[in-house]
Amino acid sequence: MKGSRTIKVDYLARVEGEGALYVKVKDGKISDLKFRIFEPPRFFEAFLRGRDFREAPDITARICGICPIAYQMSSINAMEAICEVSVDKQIRDLRRLIYCGEWIESHALHVYMLHAPDFLGYEDAIQMAKDLPNEVKQALRLKKVGNDLMAIIGGREIHPVNMRVGGFYKAPEKADFAEIKEELEWAKEASLATIKLVASFTFPDFDREYEYVSLQHPDEYPLHDGRLVSSRGLDIAVNEYEQYFVEEHVKHSHALHSYIKERGAYFVGPLARYNLNFDKLTPACQKAAKAAGIAPEVHNPFKSIIVRAVETLYAVEEALRIIKKYEKPDRPYVDVTPRAGVGCGCSEAPRGICWHRYRIDERGIIQDAKIVPPTSQNQKTIEEDLRQFVPRHLRLSDEKLTWQCEQAVRNYDPCISCATHFLKLQIERE
Amino acid sequence: MATKIKPKLAVWKFASCDGCQLSLLDCEDELLDVVGEIDIANFPEASRAVVKGPYDLSLVEGSITTAHDAERIHKVRRASKVLVTIGACATAGGIQALRNFADVKAFTSIVYASPQYIETLTTSTPISNHVAVDFELRGCPINKLQLVEVISAFLTGRKPVTPPHAVCVECKLRGTPCVMVAHGTPCLGPVTHAGCNAICPSYNRGCYGCFGPKETPNTESLASQWQKLGSDDPGIVRAFRGFNAYAEPFRKESEIHER
């Protein structure tokens, strides 16, 4: 194909945060590609220095209004590692439960309101609601189930107030879950319907070979803790992360890139979790995945929407499992005495692993902090996807190709506000 | 049937976590009714469709932290009949206003290996420092019911009802025993603007001031009460330097205890 074409999206919609996309194609080849992030820096890692270690969960929650639990949980894991504290099963279950709420809320938001409109050709879910009112109402109700679960345990859905180092400020009563239990039963059916719906979408052919990275736990689907594993054999403790993963401030890219040493880009999020932990999904999830026509491994990022729907069902089932056997703990938290040291924490944000490291002194004052959000880890993979996707689809009109590029970015449910330190990404390769 | 011309709503983002604009999508029970009354003309988090301005109502999230944004907010103001700031970032500068008390060059080099690439202002400031603001909705995050109240008030041309009294009033209304009196837990409730429905004390913890200062707050008296409960000066500084650190009453009180 001769001639030069430019695809430009000045303000990428239906993502959390501010990003832009710029692709220049010359004679059928990409001459320039920019997935630009213009989210201004907010310096969390800097102003965490000097704060009390118990403040980290509430402060880091403000990195992202979409996945505050991920930040709270990862920082709590890190602080408890430093102070050598472990919590009992009841507190652990309650943490999983509130995290399920975040997954349900965030996945329902992304599947229906941010991503499905791409597949169905609508500008947004509100337009979609005119033709598919029942589906959109189902989406809103499903999202509300997640939000309500977070609010019951956490006090509110955005920046919940109940999580603390050592456990919770207050444990909910068994009776607090009476109503949500019924809604969760409904949500099970709604999630199954969601899987069916999204499986009926048309997907571009786009299988690629990726290195997937997720948490892994011996007997549960990864959510709030575990070891770090990859599809190419990595199996490490969370505190070994920096020996294998690097963040680099590249001169010409103006960005912090995450990559695996000597290997390069990697993939975090629903697809990674699913591919690495399929055997830990419930039988109902496995069955629903099979019925939806996806194998125990999926390598087409466009199909992440199906996996997200399967994970929604998992979160609903897991929430029900925990609620059914919930007994209020005698004490909602264990006492934590600060000690000088370094510790790491990691958990599975809806969009992938969220890794934290802190150093605190003997008074519990934070001396140093490092936070690696999921979206900055996927960023390199997103660019590589676009570099491969665009040349294969040059026959499309500019309008259509632009939309599909946006869709390809949204496969990753990117949360740009999260990615505190990858503003201004520019790729210039001639 | 004549088509009703609906007022146009725009949502704008500056430095923020996206949580306050998410509150609009979190109005699951009200959202479809809201879009029945209002035309969502510019809301990139939710839609790729953009309707040209001017806009009847602009909701602004986030604080001003770059030279580009300091320009952009003027364009937003010019395109908006009514401009409402939503949340602590837009109303007080947010948690990122902690840079206002520090050396931004040092901050930049802590986070970025090559600080020379980073363009940022030395301060994070509220929208009202830059343009005229018609109404400020408090909270980190905002309360979604208050957001619906603000939108409805705008639609009917009245003033939104968001009482500026203390969180204490909300504790009394919901029957939560005072955590300072009953448990000796330091609490910012007496100086903090109501609106969250006093969530923290109902979860056995002190308020951490995410709605910012109430009307006429007596921060000095509260700080001395905190000292009686065992808080030291660095602890009091940290308490006032949270999500509304740059709001004047909180900023001044924190500076007194820093000396």
PDB file of C-alpha atoms in Angstrom, chain A residues 21-213:
ATOM      1  CA  LEU A  21      -2.469   7.479  20.496  1.00  0.00           C
ATOM      2  CA  TYR A  22      -0.498   8.445  17.393  1.00  0.00           C
ATOM      3  CA  VAL A  23       0.388   6.070  14.594  1.00  0.00           C
ATOM      4  CA  LYS A  24       2.048   7.067  11.332  1.00  0.00           C
ATOM      5  CA  VAL A  25       2.090   4.618   8.477  1.00  0.00           C
ATOM      6  CA  LYS A  26       4.274   5.057   5.413  1.00  0.00           C
ATOM      7  CA  ASP A  27       4.098   2.702   2.423  1.00  0.00           C
ATOM      8  CA  GLY A  28       2.342   0.026   4.421  1.00  0.00           C
ATOM      9  CA  LYS A  29       4.779   0.203   7.302  1.00  0.00           C
ATOM     10  CA  ILE A  30       4.578   1.962  10.624  1.00  0.00           C
ATOM     11  CA  SER A  31       6.976   4.885  10.618  1.00  0.00           C
ATOM     12  CA  ASP A  32       5.854   6.300  13.933  1.00  0.00           C
ATOM     13  CA  LEU A  33       3.743   5.036  16.829  1.00  0.00           C
ATOM     14  CA  LYS A  34       3.017   6.873  20.053  1.00  0.00           C
ATOM     15  CA  PHE A  35       0.877   5.699  22.900  1.00  0.00           C
ATOM     16  CA  ARG A  36       1.221   8.891  24.810  1.00  0.00           C
ATOM     17  CA  ILE A  37       0.287   9.339  28.427  1.00  0.00           C
ATOM     18  CA  PHE A  38      -0.189  12.905  29.532  1.00  0.00           C
ATOM     19  CA  GLU A  39      -1.395  12.190  33.011  1.00  0.00           C
ATOM     20  CA  PRO A  40       0.518  14.664  35.164  1.00  0.00           C
ATOM     21  CA  PRO A  41       2.903  13.188  37.750  1.00  0.00           C
ATOM     22  CA  ARG A  42       1.618  13.171  41.324  1.00  0.00           C
ATOM     23  CA  PHE A  43       4.776  12.017  43.169  1.00  0.00           C
ATOM     24  CA  PHE A  44       3.288   9.455  45.525  1.00  0.00           C
ATOM     25  CA  GLU A  45       6.604   7.719  46.085  1.00  0.00           C
ATOM     26  CA  ALA A  46       8.158  11.021  47.111  1.00  0.00           C
ATOM     27  CA  PHE A  47       5.564  12.264  49.566  1.00  0.00           C
ATOM     28  CA  LEU A  48       5.161   8.834  51.177  1.00  0.00           C
ATOM     29  CA  ARG A  49       8.587   9.467  52.672  1.00  0.00           C
ATOM     30  CA  GLY A  50       8.126  10.730  56.205  1.00  0.00           C
ATOM     31  CA  ARG A  51       4.602   9.369  56.551  1.00  0.00           C
ATOM     32  CA  ASP A  52       3.603   6.806  59.180  1.00  0.00           C
ATOM     33  CA  PHE A  53       3.539   3.210  57.883  1.00  0.00           C
ATOM     34  CA  ARG A  54      -0.103   2.926  58.927  1.00  0.00           C
ATOM     35  CA  GLU A  55      -1.023   5.760  56.553  1.00  0.00           C
ATOM     36  CA  ALA A  56       0.177   3.954  53.423  1.00  0.00           C
ATOM     37  CA  PRO A  57      -3.100   2.124  52.685  1.00  0.00           C
ATOM     38  CA  ASP A  58      -5.227   5.301  52.733  1.00  0.00           C
ATOM     39  CA  ILE A  59      -2.664   7.390  50.869  1.00  0.00           C
ATOM     40  CA  THR A  60      -1.864   4.886  48.115  1.00  0.00           C
ATOM     41  CA  ALA A  61      -5.587   4.189  47.572  1.00  0.00           C
ATOM     42  CA  ARG A  62      -5.677   7.700  46.060  1.00  0.00           C
ATOM     43  CA  ILE A  63      -3.457   6.565  43.219  1.00  0.00           C
ATOM     44  CA  CYS A  64      -6.539   5.038  41.654  1.00  0.00           C
ATOM     45  CA  GLY A  65     -10.232   5.534  42.278  1.00  0.00           C
ATOM     46  CA  ILE A  66     -11.040   2.446  40.212  1.00  0.00           C
ATOM     47  CA  CYS A  67      -8.926  -0.056  42.142  1.00  0.00           C
ATOM     48  CA  PRO A  68      -8.233   1.392  45.604  1.00  0.00           C
ATOM     49  CA  ILE A  69      -8.370  -2.041  47.270  1.00  0.00           C
ATOM     50  CA  ALA A  70      -5.425  -3.205  45.167  1.00  0.00           C
ATOM     51  CA  TYR A  71      -3.264  -0.365  46.504  1.00  0.00           C
ATOM     52  CA  GLN A  72      -4.495  -0.785  50.061  1.00  0.00           C
ATOM     53  CA  MET A  73      -3.907  -4.545  49.980  1.00  0.00           C
ATOM     54  CA  SER A  74      -0.457  -4.397  48.384  1.00  0.00           C
ATOM     55  CA  SER A  75       0.752  -1.748  50.840  1.00  0.00           C
ATOM     56  CA  ILE A  76      -0.704  -3.690  53.778  1.00  0.00           C
ATOM     57  CA  ASN A  77       0.998  -6.888  52.581  1.00  0.00           C
ATOM     58  CA  ALA A  78       4.300  -5.037  52.428  1.00  0.00           C
ATOM     59  CA  MET A  79       3.965  -3.466  55.889  1.00  0.00           C
ATOM     60  CA  GLU A  80       2.950  -6.774  57.462  1.00  0.00           C
ATOM     61  CA  ALA A  81       5.950  -8.428  55.809  1.00  0.00           C
ATOM     62  CA  ILE A  82       8.246  -5.814  57.353  1.00  0.00           C
ATOM     63  CA  CYS A  83       6.680  -6.101  60.793  1.00  0.00           C
ATOM     64  CA  GLU A  84       6.535  -9.910  60.569  1.00  0.00           C
ATOM     65  CA  VAL A  85       2.842 -10.060  61.221  1.00  0.00           C
ATOM     66  CA  SER A  86       0.470 -12.628  59.875  1.00  0.00           C
ATOM     67  CA  VAL A  87      -3.280 -12.516  60.139  1.00  0.00           C
ATOM     68  CA  ASP A  88      -5.644 -15.392  60.823  1.00  0.00           C
ATOM     69  CA  LYS A  89      -7.920 -17.044  58.294  1.00  0.00           C
ATOM     70  CA  GLN A  90     -10.986 -14.979  59.135  1.00  0.00           C
ATOM     71  CA  ILE A  91      -9.240 -11.699  58.393  1.00  0.00           C
ATOM     72  CA  ARG A  92      -7.662 -13.217  55.308  1.00  0.00           C
ATOM     73  CA  ASP A  93     -11.105 -14.272  54.040  1.00  0.00           C
ATOM     74  CA  LEU A  94     -12.531 -10.832  54.706  1.00  0.00           C
ATOM     75  CA  ARG A  95      -9.715  -9.352  52.623  1.00  0.00           C
ATOM     76  CA  ARG A  96     -10.514 -11.708  49.781  1.00  0.00           C
ATOM     77  CA  LEU A  97     -14.156 -10.785  50.106  1.00  0.00           C
ATOM     78  CA  ILE A  98     -13.686  -7.038  49.752  1.00  0.00           C
ATOM     79  CA  TYR A  99     -11.264  -7.705  46.894  1.00  0.00           C
ATOM     80  CA  CYS A 100     -13.987  -9.750  45.151  1.00  0.00           C
ATOM     81  CA  GLY A 101     -16.163  -6.643  45.389  1.00  0.00           C
ATOM     82  CA  GLU A 102     -13.508  -4.612  43.583  1.00  0.00           C
ATOM     83  CA  TRP A 103     -13.154  -7.227  40.841  1.00  0.00           C
ATOM     84  CA  ILE A 104     -16.908  -7.424  40.277  1.00  0.00           C
ATOM     85  CA  GLU A 105     -17.274  -3.652  40.176  1.00  0.00           C
ATOM     86  CA  SER A 106     -14.250  -2.999  37.989  1.00  0.00           C
ATOM     87  CA  HIS A 107     -14.823  -5.912  35.613  1.00  0.00           C
ATOM     88  CA  ALA A 108     -18.520  -5.073  35.151  1.00  0.00           C
ATOM     89  CA  LEU A 109     -17.551  -1.463  34.448  1.00  0.00           C
ATOM     90  CA  HIS A 110     -14.938  -2.452  31.901  1.00  0.00           C
ATOM     91  CA  VAL A 111     -16.764  -5.313  30.209  1.00  0.00           C
ATOM     92  CA  TYR A 112     -20.039  -3.468  29.673  1.00  0.00           C
ATOM     93  CA  MET A 113     -19.375   0.229  29.821  1.00  0.00           C
ATOM     94  CA  LEU A 114     -15.848   0.611  28.494  1.00  0.00           C
ATOM     95  CA  HIS A 115     -15.201  -2.359  26.192  1.00  0.00           C
ATOM     96  CA  ALA A 116     -18.456  -3.925  24.936  1.00  0.00           C
ATOM     97  CA  PRO A 117     -19.455  -0.743  23.046  1.00  0.00           C
ATOM     98  CA  ASP A 118     -16.380  -1.301  20.826  1.00  0.00           C
ATOM     99  CA  PHE A 119     -17.521  -4.754  19.810  1.00  0.00           C
ATOM    100  CA  LEU A 120     -21.096  -3.648  19.218  1.00  0.00           C
ATOM    101  CA  GLY A 121     -20.289  -0.374  17.449  1.00  0.00           C
ATOM    102  CA  TYR A 122     -21.542   2.126  19.995  1.00  0.00           C
ATOM    103  CA  GLU A 123     -19.748   5.238  21.164  1.00  0.00           C
ATOM    104  CA  ASP A 124     -20.650   4.443  24.769  1.00  0.00           C
ATOM    105  CA  ALA A 125     -22.861   2.380  27.061  1.00  0.00           C
ATOM    106  CA  ILE A 126     -25.485   5.107  27.221  1.00  0.00           C
ATOM    107  CA  GLN A 127     -26.061   4.871  23.468  1.00  0.00           C
ATOM    108  CA  MET A 128     -25.954   1.103  23.824  1.00  0.00           C
ATOM    109  CA  ALA A 129     -28.727   1.368  26.429  1.00  0.00           C
ATOM    110  CA  LYS A 130     -31.151   2.628  23.774  1.00  0.00           C
ATOM    111  CA  ASP A 131     -30.937  -0.648  21.845  1.00  0.00           C
ATOM    112  CA  LEU A 132     -29.958  -3.014  24.640  1.00  0.00           C
ATOM    113  CA  PRO A 133     -31.666  -1.637  27.750  1.00  0.00           C
ATOM    114  CA  ASN A 134     -31.790  -4.975  29.545  1.00  0.00           C
ATOM    115  CA  GLU A 135     -28.098  -5.663  29.084  1.00  0.00           C
ATOM    116  CA  VAL A 136     -27.124  -2.208  30.332  1.00  0.00           C
ATOM    117  CA  LYS A 137     -29.471  -2.504  33.312  1.00  0.00           C
ATOM    118  CA  GLN A 138     -27.958  -5.895  34.064  1.00  0.00           C
ATOM    119  CA  ALA A 139     -24.490  -4.317  33.865  1.00  0.00           C
ATOM    120  CA  LEU A 140     -25.388  -1.551  36.279  1.00  0.00           C
ATOM    121  CA  ARG A 141     -26.935  -4.000  38.744  1.00  0.00           C
ATOM    122  CA  LEU A 142     -23.893  -6.267  38.539  1.00  0.00           C
ATOM    123  CA  LYS A 143     -21.553  -3.355  39.075  1.00  0.00           C
ATOM    124  CA  LYS A 144     -23.659  -2.293  42.044  1.00  0.00           C
ATOM    125  CA  VAL A 145     -23.311  -5.747  43.626  1.00  0.00           C
ATOM    126  CA  GLY A 146     -19.531  -5.248  43.616  1.00  0.00           C
ATOM    127  CA  ASN A 147     -19.803  -1.700  44.922  1.00  0.00           C
ATOM    128  CA  ASP A 148     -22.253  -2.719  47.645  1.00  0.00           C
ATOM    129  CA  LEU A 149     -19.965  -5.504  48.798  1.00  0.00           C
ATOM    130  CA  MET A 150     -17.096  -3.022  49.056  1.00  0.00           C
ATOM    131  CA  ALA A 151     -19.297  -0.553  50.917  1.00  0.00           C
ATOM    132  CA  ILE A 152     -20.556  -3.146  53.420  1.00  0.00           C
ATOM    133  CA  ILE A 153     -17.035  -4.092  54.421  1.00  0.00           C
ATOM    134  CA  GLY A 154     -15.187  -0.892  53.581  1.00  0.00           C
ATOM    135  CA  GLY A 155     -17.716   1.841  54.397  1.00  0.00           C
ATOM    136  CA  ARG A 156     -17.768   3.200  50.843  1.00  0.00           C
ATOM    137  CA  GLU A 157     -16.945   1.906  47.380  1.00  0.00           C
ATOM    138  CA  ILE A 158     -14.324   4.453  46.374  1.00  0.00           C
ATOM    139  CA  HIS A 159     -11.434   4.769  48.845  1.00  0.00           C
ATOM    140  CA  PRO A 160     -12.948   2.468  51.493  1.00  0.00           C
ATOM    141  CA  VAL A 161     -11.946   3.319  55.068  1.00  0.00           C
ATOM    142  CA  ASN A 162     -11.889  -0.032  56.862  1.00  0.00           C
ATOM    143  CA  MET A 163      -8.657  -1.701  55.700  1.00  0.00           C
ATOM    144  CA  ARG A 164      -5.649  -1.324  57.992  1.00  0.00           C
ATOM    145  CA  VAL A 165      -2.243  -2.845  58.556  1.00  0.00           C
ATOM    146  CA  GLY A 166      -3.082  -5.902  60.676  1.00  0.00           C
ATOM    147  CA  GLY A 167      -6.663  -6.363  59.488  1.00  0.00           C
ATOM    148  CA  PHE A 168      -9.777  -4.176  59.675  1.00  0.00           C
ATOM    149  CA  TYR A 169     -10.912  -1.359  61.943  1.00  0.00           C
ATOM    150  CA  LYS A 170     -14.234  -3.125  62.377  1.00  0.00           C
ATOM    151  CA  ALA A 171     -15.462  -6.558  61.326  1.00  0.00           C
ATOM    152  CA  PRO A 172     -18.901  -6.712  59.727  1.00  0.00           C
ATOM    153  CA  GLU A 173     -21.696  -8.665  61.396  1.00  0.00           C
ATOM    154  CA  LYS A 174     -22.913 -11.830  59.715  1.00  0.00           C
ATOM    155  CA  ALA A 175     -26.308 -10.171  59.303  1.00  0.00           C
ATOM    156  CA  ASP A 176     -24.737  -7.338  57.271  1.00  0.00           C
ATOM    157  CA  PHE A 177     -24.390  -9.771  54.366  1.00  0.00           C
ATOM    158  CA  ALA A 178     -28.013 -10.998  54.345  1.00  0.00           C
ATOM    159  CA  GLU A 179     -29.197  -8.831  51.448  1.00  0.00           C
ATOM    160  CA  ILE A 180     -26.045  -8.915  49.374  1.00  0.00           C
ATOM    161  CA  LYS A 181     -26.106 -12.704  49.525  1.00  0.00           C
ATOM    162  CA  GLU A 182     -29.299 -12.732  47.506  1.00  0.00           C
ATOM    163  CA  GLU A 183     -27.914 -10.197  45.074  1.00  0.00           C
ATOM    164  CA  LEU A 184     -24.816 -12.354  44.655  1.00  0.00           C
ATOM    165  CA  GLU A 185     -27.019 -15.337  43.818  1.00  0.00           C
ATOM    166  CA  TRP A 186     -28.568 -13.182  41.104  1.00  0.00           C
ATOM    167  CA  ALA A 187     -25.093 -12.024  40.036  1.00  0.00           C
ATOM    168  CA  LYS A 188     -24.079 -15.625  39.419  1.00  0.00           C
ATOM    169  CA  GLU A 189     -26.780 -15.899  36.760  1.00  0.00           C
ATOM    170  CA  ALA A 190     -25.968 -12.427  35.453  1.00  0.00           C
ATOM    171  CA  SER A 191     -22.267 -13.329  35.132  1.00  0.00           C
ATOM    172  CA  LEU A 192     -23.151 -16.467  33.201  1.00  0.00           C
ATOM    173  CA  ALA A 193     -25.347 -14.372  30.908  1.00  0.00           C
ATOM    174  CA  THR A 194     -22.474 -11.908  30.530  1.00  0.00           C
ATOM    175  CA  ILE A 195     -20.049 -14.647  29.508  1.00  0.00           C
ATOM    176  CA  LYS A 196     -22.556 -15.838  26.924  1.00  0.00           C
ATOM    177  CA  LEU A 197     -23.115 -12.344  25.590  1.00  0.00           C
ATOM    178  CA  VAL A 198     -19.459 -11.386  25.190  1.00  0.00           C
ATOM    179  CA  ALA A 199     -18.571 -14.789  23.729  1.00  0.00           C
ATOM    180  CA  SER A 200     -20.970 -13.987  20.870  1.00  0.00           C
ATOM    181  CA  PHE A 201     -18.916 -10.938  19.824  1.00  0.00           C
ATOM    182  CA  THR A 202     -16.677 -11.026  16.757  1.00  0.00           C
ATOM    183  CA  PHE A 203     -12.971 -11.057  17.524  1.00  0.00           C
ATOM    184  CA  PRO A 204     -10.138 -10.055  15.217  1.00  0.00           C
ATOM    185  CA  ASP A 205      -7.617 -12.844  14.613  1.00  0.00           C
ATOM    186  CA  PHE A 206      -4.791 -11.791  16.834  1.00  0.00           C
ATOM    187  CA  ASP A 207      -3.059 -14.606  18.699  1.00  0.00           C
ATOM    188  CA  ARG A 208       0.396 -13.654  19.930  1.00  0.00           C
ATOM    189  CA  GLU A 209       3.066 -15.213  22.072  1.00  0.00           C
ATOM    190  CA  TYR A 210       3.349 -13.406  25.366  1.00  0.00           C
ATOM    191  CA  GLU A 211       5.092 -13.952  28.667  1.00  0.00           C
ATOM    192  CA  TYR A 212       2.240 -13.887  31.169  1.00  0.00           C
ATOM    193  CA  VAL A 213       2.913 -12.873  34.762  1.00  0.00           C
TER     194      VAL A 213
END
